[in-house]
Amino acid sequence: SGQPLLDQAAQRIVRLAAPFAPFTGDLSDIDRLEIIRTWKFARGDKLSSN
């Protein structure tokens, strides 16, 4: 986003979701995986995601 506070919050969400299971099967051969997630931050510590 370019907004330090929002970027830090998004990174924290990902870290709190860890640990992640290892890739299995065909996914284990992938060098890079891009996951796109949309988070909407609102006043009052509210968060929604798609």
Tab-separated table of C-alpha atoms in Angstrom:
chain	number	residue	atom	x	y	z
A	1	SER	CA	0.000	0.000	0.000
A	2	GLY	CA	2.889	2.322	0.663
A	3	GLN	CA	1.349	3.230	4.025
A	4	PRO	CA	3.775	1.979	6.710
A	5	LEU	CA	1.122	1.372	9.366
A	6	LEU	CA	-1.115	-0.618	7.008
A	7	ASP	CA	1.817	-2.544	5.540
A	8	GLN	CA	3.008	-3.509	9.031
A	9	ALA	CA	-0.495	-4.647	9.984
A	10	ALA	CA	-0.748	-6.832	6.870
A	11	GLN	CA	2.655	-8.393	7.569
A	12	ARG	CA	1.634	-9.080	11.166
A	13	ILE	CA	-1.535	-10.853	9.988
A	14	VAL	CA	0.545	-13.188	7.824
A	15	ARG	CA	3.028	-13.884	10.636
A	16	LEU	CA	0.195	-14.658	13.080
A	17	ALA	CA	-1.204	-17.193	10.605
A	18	ALA	CA	2.101	-19.125	10.581
A	19	PRO	CA	3.314	-21.807	10.618
A	20	PHE	CA	2.176	-22.950	7.220
A	21	ALA	CA	2.175	-26.592	6.166
A	22	PRO	CA	4.827	-27.616	3.628
A	23	PHE	CA	3.824	-27.930	-0.002
A	24	THR	CA	2.948	-31.447	-1.080
A	25	GLY	CA	2.696	-33.214	-4.423
A	26	ASP	CA	3.032	-31.030	-7.511
A	27	LEU	CA	3.263	-27.859	-5.423
A	28	SER	CA	6.605	-28.972	-3.981
A	29	ASP	CA	8.172	-28.402	-7.435
A	30	ILE	CA	7.132	-24.740	-7.575
A	31	ASP	CA	9.892	-22.210	-6.903
A	32	ARG	CA	7.611	-19.243	-6.388
A	33	LEU	CA	3.975	-18.953	-5.385
A	34	GLU	CA	2.121	-15.647	-5.499
A	35	ILE	CA	-0.934	-15.285	-3.279
A	36	ILE	CA	-3.057	-12.180	-3.616
A	37	ARG	CA	-5.349	-11.264	-0.745
A	38	THR	CA	-7.335	-8.076	-0.264
A	39	TRP	CA	-7.641	-6.710	3.249
A	40	LYS	CA	-9.779	-3.717	4.093
A	41	PHE	CA	-8.788	-1.871	7.243
A	42	ALA	CA	-11.334	0.422	8.883
A	43	ARG	CA	-11.264	2.729	11.860
A	44	GLY	CA	-11.773	1.082	15.224
A	45	ASP	CA	-9.468	-1.889	14.527
A	46	LYS	CA	-11.933	-3.459	12.077
A	47	LEU	CA	-10.685	-5.726	9.305
A	48	SER	CA	-12.386	-7.550	6.457
A	49	SER	CA	-10.871	-9.686	3.715
A	50	ASN	CA	-11.793	-11.205	0.362
